[in-house]
Coordinates of C-alpha atoms in Angstrom, one line a residue:
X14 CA 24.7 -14.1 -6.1
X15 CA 24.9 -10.5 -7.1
X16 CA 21.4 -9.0 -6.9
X17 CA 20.2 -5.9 -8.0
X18 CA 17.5 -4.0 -7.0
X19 CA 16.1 -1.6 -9.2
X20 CA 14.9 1.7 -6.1
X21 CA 13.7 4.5 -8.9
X22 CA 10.3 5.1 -7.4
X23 CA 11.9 5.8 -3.6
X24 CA 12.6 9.0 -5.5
X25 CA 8.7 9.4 -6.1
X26 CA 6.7 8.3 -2.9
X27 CA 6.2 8.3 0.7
X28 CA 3.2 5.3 0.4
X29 CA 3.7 2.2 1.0
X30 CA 5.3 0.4 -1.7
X31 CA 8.3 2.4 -0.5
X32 CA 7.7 0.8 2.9
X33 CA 8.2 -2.1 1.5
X34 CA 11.1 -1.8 -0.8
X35 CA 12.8 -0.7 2.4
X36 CA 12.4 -3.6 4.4
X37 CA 12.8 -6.4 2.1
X38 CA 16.1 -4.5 0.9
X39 CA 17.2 -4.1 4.4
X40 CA 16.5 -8.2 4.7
X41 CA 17.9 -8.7 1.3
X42 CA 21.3 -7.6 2.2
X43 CA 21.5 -9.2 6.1
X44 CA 21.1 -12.7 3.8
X45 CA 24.5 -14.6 3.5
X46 CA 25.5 -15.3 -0.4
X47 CA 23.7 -12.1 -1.8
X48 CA 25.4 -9.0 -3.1
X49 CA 22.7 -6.3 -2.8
X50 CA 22.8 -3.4 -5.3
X51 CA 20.3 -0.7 -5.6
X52 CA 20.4 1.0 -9.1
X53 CA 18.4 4.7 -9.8
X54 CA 18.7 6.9 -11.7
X55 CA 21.4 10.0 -11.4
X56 CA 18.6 12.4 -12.9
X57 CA 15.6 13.5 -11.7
X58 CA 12.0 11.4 -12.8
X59 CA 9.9 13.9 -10.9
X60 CA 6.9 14.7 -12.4
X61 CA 5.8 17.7 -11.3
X62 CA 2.3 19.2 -11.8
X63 CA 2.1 21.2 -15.0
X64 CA 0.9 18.7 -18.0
X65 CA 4.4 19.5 -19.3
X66 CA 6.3 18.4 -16.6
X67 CA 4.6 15.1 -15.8
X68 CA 5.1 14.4 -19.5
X69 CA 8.4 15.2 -18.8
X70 CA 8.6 13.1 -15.6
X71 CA 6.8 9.9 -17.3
X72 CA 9.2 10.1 -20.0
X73 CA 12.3 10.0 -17.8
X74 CA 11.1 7.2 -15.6
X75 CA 10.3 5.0 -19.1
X76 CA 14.3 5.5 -20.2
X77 CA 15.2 4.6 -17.0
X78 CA 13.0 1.5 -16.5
X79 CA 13.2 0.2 -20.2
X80 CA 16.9 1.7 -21.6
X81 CA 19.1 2.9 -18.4
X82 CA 18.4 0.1 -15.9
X83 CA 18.5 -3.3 -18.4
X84 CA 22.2 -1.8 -19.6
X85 CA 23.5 -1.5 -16.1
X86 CA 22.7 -4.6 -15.0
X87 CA 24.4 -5.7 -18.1
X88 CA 27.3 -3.8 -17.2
X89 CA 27.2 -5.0 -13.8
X90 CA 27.1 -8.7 -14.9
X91 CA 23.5 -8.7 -12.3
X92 CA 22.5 -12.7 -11.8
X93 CA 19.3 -11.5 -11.0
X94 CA 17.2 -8.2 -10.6
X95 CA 14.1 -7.3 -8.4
X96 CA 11.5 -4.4 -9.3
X97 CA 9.8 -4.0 -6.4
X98 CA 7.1 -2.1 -7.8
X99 CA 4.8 -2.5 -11.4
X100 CA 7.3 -0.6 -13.6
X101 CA 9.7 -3.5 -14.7
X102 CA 12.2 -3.4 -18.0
X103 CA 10.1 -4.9 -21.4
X104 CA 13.4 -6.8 -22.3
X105 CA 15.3 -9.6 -20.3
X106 CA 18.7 -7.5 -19.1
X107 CA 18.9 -11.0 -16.7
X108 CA 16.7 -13.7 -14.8
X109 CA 14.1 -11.0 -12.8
X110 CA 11.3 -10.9 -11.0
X111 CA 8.5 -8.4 -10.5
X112 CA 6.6 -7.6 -7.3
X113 CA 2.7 -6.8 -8.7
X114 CA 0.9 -6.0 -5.6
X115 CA -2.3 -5.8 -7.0
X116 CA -4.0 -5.6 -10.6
X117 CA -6.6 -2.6 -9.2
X118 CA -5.4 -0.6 -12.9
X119 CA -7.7 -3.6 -14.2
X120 CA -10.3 -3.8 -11.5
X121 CA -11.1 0.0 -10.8
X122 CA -10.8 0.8 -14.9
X123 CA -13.0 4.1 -14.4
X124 CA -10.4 5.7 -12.6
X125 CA -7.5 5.7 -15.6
X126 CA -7.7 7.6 -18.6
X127 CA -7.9 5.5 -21.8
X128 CA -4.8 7.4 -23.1
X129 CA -2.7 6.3 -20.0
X130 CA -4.3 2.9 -20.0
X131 CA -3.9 1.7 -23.9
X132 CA -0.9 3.6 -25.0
X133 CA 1.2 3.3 -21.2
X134 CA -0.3 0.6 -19.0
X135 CA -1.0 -2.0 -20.9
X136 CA 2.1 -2.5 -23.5
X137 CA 5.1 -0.8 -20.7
X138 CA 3.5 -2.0 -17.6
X139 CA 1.2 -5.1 -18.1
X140 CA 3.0 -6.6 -20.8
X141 CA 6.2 -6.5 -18.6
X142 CA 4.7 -8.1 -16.1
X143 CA 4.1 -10.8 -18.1
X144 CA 7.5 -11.4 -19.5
X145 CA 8.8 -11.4 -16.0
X146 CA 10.5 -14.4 -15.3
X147 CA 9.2 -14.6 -11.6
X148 CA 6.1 -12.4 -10.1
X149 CA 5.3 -12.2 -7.0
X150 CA 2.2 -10.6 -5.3
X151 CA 1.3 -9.8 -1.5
X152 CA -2.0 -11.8 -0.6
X153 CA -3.8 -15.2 -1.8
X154 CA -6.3 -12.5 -3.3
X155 CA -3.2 -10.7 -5.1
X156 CA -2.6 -13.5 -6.7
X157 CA -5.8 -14.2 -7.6
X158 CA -6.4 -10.6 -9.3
X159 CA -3.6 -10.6 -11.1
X160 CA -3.3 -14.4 -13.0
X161 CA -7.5 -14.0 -13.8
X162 CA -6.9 -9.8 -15.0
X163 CA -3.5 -9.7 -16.7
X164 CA -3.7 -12.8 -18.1
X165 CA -0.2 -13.9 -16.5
X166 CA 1.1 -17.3 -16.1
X167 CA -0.2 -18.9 -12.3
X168 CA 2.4 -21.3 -12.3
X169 CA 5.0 -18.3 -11.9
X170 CA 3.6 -16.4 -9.2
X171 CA 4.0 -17.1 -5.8
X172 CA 2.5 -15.4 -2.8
X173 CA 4.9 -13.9 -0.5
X174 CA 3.2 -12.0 2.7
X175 CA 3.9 -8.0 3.1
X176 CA 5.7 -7.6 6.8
X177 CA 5.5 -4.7 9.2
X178 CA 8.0 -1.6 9.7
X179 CA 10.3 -1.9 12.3
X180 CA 9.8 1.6 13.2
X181 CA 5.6 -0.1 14.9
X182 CA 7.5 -2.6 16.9
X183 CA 9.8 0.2 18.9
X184 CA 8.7 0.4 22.6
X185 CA 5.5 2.4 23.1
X186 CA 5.7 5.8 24.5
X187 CA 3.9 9.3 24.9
X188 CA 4.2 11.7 21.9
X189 CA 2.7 15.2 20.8
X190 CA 0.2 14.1 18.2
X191 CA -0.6 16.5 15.4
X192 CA -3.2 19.2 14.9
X193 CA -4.6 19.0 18.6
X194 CA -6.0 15.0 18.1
X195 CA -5.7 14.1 21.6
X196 CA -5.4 10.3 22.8
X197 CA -8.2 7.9 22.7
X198 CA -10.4 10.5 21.5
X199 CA -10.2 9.9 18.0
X200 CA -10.5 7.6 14.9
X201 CA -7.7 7.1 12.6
X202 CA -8.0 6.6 8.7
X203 CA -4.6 6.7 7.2
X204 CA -4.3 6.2 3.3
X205 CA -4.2 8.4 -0.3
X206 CA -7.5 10.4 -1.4
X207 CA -7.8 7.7 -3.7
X208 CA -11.5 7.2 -4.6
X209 CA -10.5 3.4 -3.9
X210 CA -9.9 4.1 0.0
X211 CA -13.8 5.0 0.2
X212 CA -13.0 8.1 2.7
X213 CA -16.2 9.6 1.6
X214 CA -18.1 6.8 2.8
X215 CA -16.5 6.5 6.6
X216 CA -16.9 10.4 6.6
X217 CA -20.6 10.4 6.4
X218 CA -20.6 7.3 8.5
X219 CA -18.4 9.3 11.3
X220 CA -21.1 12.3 10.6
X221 CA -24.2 10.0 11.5
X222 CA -22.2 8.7 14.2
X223 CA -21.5 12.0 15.9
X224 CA -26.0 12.9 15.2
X225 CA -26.5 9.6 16.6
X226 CA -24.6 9.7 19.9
X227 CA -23.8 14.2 20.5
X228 CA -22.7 13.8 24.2
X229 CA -20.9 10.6 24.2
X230 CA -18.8 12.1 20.7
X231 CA -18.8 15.7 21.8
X232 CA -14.7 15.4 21.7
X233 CA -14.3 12.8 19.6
X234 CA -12.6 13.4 16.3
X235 CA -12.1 11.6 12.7
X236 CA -8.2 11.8 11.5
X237 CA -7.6 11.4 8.5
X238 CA -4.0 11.0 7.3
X239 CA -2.8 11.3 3.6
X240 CA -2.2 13.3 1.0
X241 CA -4.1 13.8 -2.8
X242 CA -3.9 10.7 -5.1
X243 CA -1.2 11.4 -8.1
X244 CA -4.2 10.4 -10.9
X245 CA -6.5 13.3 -11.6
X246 CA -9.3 10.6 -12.5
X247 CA -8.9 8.6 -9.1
X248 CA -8.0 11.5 -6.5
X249 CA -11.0 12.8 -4.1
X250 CA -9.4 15.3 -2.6
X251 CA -12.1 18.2 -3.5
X252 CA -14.9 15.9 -3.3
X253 CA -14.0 15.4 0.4
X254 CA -13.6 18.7 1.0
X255 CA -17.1 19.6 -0.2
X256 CA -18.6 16.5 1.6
X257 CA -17.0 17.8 5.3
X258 CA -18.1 21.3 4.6
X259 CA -21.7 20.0 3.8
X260 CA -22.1 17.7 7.2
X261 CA -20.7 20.7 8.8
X262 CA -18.0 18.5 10.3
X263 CA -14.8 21.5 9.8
X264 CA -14.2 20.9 13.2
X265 CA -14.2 17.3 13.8
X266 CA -12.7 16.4 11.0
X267 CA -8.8 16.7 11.4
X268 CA -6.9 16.6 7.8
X269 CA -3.3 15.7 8.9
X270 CA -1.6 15.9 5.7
X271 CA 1.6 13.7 5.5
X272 CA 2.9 12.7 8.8
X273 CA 6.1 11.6 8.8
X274 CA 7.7 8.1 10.1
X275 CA 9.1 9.4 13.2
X276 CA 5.4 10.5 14.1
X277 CA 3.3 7.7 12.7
X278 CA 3.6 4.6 15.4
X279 CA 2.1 7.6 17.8
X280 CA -0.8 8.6 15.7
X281 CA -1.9 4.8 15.4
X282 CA -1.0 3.8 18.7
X283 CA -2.4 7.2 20.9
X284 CA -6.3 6.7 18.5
X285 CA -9.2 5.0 19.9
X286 CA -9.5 2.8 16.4
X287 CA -8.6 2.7 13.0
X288 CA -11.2 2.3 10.1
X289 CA -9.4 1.6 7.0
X290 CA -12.6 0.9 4.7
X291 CA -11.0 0.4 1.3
X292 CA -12.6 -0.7 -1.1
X293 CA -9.5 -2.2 -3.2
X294 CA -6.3 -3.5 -1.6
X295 CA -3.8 -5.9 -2.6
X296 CA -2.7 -6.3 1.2
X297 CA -3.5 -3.6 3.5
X298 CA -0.6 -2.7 5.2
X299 CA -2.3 -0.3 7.6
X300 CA -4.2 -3.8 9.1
X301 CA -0.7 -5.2 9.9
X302 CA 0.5 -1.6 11.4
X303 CA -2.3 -1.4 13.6
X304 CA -1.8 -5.1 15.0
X305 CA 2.1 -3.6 15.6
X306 CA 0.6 -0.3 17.1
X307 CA -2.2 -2.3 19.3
X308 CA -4.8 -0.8 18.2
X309 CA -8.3 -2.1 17.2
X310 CA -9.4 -2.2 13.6
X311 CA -12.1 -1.8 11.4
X312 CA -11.7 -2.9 7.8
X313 CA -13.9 -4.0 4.6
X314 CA -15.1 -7.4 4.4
X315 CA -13.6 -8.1 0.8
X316 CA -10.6 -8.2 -1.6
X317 CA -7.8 -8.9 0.8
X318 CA -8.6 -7.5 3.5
X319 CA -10.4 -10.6 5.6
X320 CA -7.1 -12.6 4.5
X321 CA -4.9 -10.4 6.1
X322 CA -7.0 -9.6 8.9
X323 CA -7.9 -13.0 10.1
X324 CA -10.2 -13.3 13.3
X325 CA -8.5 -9.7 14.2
X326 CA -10.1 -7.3 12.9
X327 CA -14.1 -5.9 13.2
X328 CA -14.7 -6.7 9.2
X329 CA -17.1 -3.9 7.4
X330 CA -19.2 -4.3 4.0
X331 CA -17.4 -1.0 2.9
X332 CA -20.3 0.1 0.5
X333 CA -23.1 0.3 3.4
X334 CA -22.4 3.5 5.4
X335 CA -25.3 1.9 7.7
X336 CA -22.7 -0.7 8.6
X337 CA -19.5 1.3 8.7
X338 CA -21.9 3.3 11.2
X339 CA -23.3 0.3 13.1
X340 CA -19.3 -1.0 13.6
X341 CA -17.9 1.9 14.3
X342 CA -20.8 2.3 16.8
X343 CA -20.2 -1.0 18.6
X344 CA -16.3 -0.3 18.9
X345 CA -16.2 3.0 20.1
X346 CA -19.0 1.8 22.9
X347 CA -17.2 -1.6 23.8
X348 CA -14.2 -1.4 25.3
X349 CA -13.8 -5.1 25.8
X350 CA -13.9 -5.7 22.2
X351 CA -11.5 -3.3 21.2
X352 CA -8.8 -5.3 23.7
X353 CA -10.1 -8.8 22.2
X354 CA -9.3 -7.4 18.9
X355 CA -5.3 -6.3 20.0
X356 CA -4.7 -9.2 21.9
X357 CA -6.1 -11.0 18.4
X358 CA -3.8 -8.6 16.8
X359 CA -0.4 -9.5 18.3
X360 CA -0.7 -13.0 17.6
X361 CA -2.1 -12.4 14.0
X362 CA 1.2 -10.4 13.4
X363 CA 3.3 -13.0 14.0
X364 CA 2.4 -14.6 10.4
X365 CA 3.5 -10.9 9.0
X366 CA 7.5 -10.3 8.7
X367 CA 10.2 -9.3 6.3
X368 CA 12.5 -12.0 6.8
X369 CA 9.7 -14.5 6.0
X370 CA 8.8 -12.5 2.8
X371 CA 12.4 -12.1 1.7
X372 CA 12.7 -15.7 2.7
X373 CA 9.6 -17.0 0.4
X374 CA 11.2 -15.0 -2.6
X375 CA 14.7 -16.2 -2.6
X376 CA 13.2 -19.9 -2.3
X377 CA 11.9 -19.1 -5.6
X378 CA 15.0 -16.8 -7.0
X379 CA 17.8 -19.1 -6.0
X380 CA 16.7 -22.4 -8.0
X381 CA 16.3 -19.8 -11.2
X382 CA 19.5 -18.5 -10.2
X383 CA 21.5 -21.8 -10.6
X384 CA 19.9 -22.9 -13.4
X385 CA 20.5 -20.2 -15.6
X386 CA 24.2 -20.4 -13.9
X387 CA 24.6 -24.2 -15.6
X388 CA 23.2 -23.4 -19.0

């Protein structure tokens, strides 16, 4: 079967849909039978930061997705093609499948702009989706999400479990961590400045945490590591600014920027724990990387995170600072928990791999596959 995969948005990002188009490619093309190609574009799709050039860039990525990529796969004779991400070709250029990771355009509507929603979203993106001939999302909840908020078809979508970088499962070992965090004595958030991923909320938890407890938190430290969402409605980035400056927490709050792969199993593995209190998530791949890393979690008690976190993870109600506080409180002060929770961890992980996920989809491709082969 020659399969293509279409890899235009590992041009654009370092977050974690990029993670995964990684792995399952690298899965994808270790399978016997499949001929793996990766199509993108020989121009750039960057879209800057003027008005201009994001116009620019959006308009680029559209001829690619919905003129460039359907005519080479034509060209190519493709039997099937794969967009791992939302942006998938309006017409059929061959049997494909969409990965839709979550539907939080639709569940978290404030933070679009009408123009990109109406006139962008919903007829190049959404609608899509829908004409996919296969989609598949990350979680039971995914799932969920996406067949009761895009209107799409449940009988053709299929649930197939994110896995975990290769790069976590390496052997443990001692590593210069960035800015001056130093190891065991602080708490890792790691995600965008999305107002989604709720950092405001586990700041001023970590704030009343360090009032709370000033001896026993003298050193410790709240790492935050990310970068500025790409959506001026959704990104946070200056209202968490304002909100460390106004707790007077400039020095205990660490803002790594981006830290790059090479650096990141260290950064989960060296902190005491990691909060990750979204409030929207199709999957939650920092859960699965801090299982890898063997480190204790905290994360929000709804969406998918409970799904994917199992009996592993110290679950939050991510809208309660009081209880972000109270957890945070109990985990820093118990150490016996916090090695519960890894041993939990490693054996939750097992559920959580690439070849299973690349597995789950070709069960579903392969049938399509032959059938279109004997019309």
């Amino acid at each position: 079967m020659k399969l293509v995969v279409d890899t235009h948005h590992l041009m654009l990002e370092n977050a974690g849909t990029k993670r995964v188009t990684v792995n399952l490619l690298a899965e994808l093309k270790m399978t016997p039978g499949i001929e793996v190609t990766e199509l993108q574009p020989g121009y750039s799709i960057d879209k800057g930061k003027s008005v201009a050039s994001k116009l620019k860039g959006h308009l680029m990525r559209f001829i690619w997705v919905h003129l460039h990529l359907p005519i080479k796969c034509r060209l190519i004779k493709a039997d099937f093609l794969i967009s791992p991400e939302f942006n998938t070709p309006m017409f059929r250029p061959c049997p494909r499948a969409v990965i839709a990771h979550d539907a939080h355009m639709r569940a978290q509507r404030e933070y679009t702009s009408a123009l990109w929603f109406y006139f962008y979203y919903i007829p190049f993106i959404e609608l899509a989706i829908r004409r996919s001939d296969l989609i598949f999302t990350v979680s039971e909840f995914a799932k969920k999400q996406v067949v009761s908020l895009m209107k799409v078809n449940s009988a053709k979508v299929f649930v197939a479990y994110n896995g975990v970088d290769e790069l976590f499962l390496r052997e443990k070992k001692p590593a210069a961590l960035p800015n001056g965090l130093s190891k065991d004595l602080y708490i890792l958030f790691i995600g965008t400045f999305e107002a989604r991923k709720n950092v405001e909320r586990l700041i001023e938890a970590f704030g009343a945490l360090k009032k709370k407890h000033p001896k026993q938190t003298n050193k410790l430290r709240l790492a935050i590591v990310g970068q500025p969402a790409t959506g001026i409605h959704s990104d946070r980035s200056q209202q968490i600014s304002v909100l460390i400056k106004k707790l007077e927490l400039e020095s205990d709050v660490v803002m790594c920027g981006y830290v790059p792969d090479d650096l990141l199993p260290f950064v989960y593995q060296d902190a005491a724990f990691i909060v990750f209190p979204s409030l929207q998530e199709g999957f939650g791949l920092p859960i699965v990387e801090a299982f890898a890393s063997e480190t204790a979690i905290i994360t929000s008690n709804v969406c998918s995170m409970p799904e994917i976190a199992g009996e592993a993870a110290l679950l939050v109600d991510p809208y309660n600072v009081g209880d972000i506080l109270e957890k945070m409180e109990l985990l820093y002060f118990d150490i016996a928990l916090r090695q519960r929770l890894i041993a939990a961890g490693k054996l939750r992980l097992k559920e959580f791999t690439w070849r299973k996920c690349a597995d789950k989809m070709l069960s579903k491709i392969l049938p399509l596959v032959n059938k279109t082969a004997t019309k």
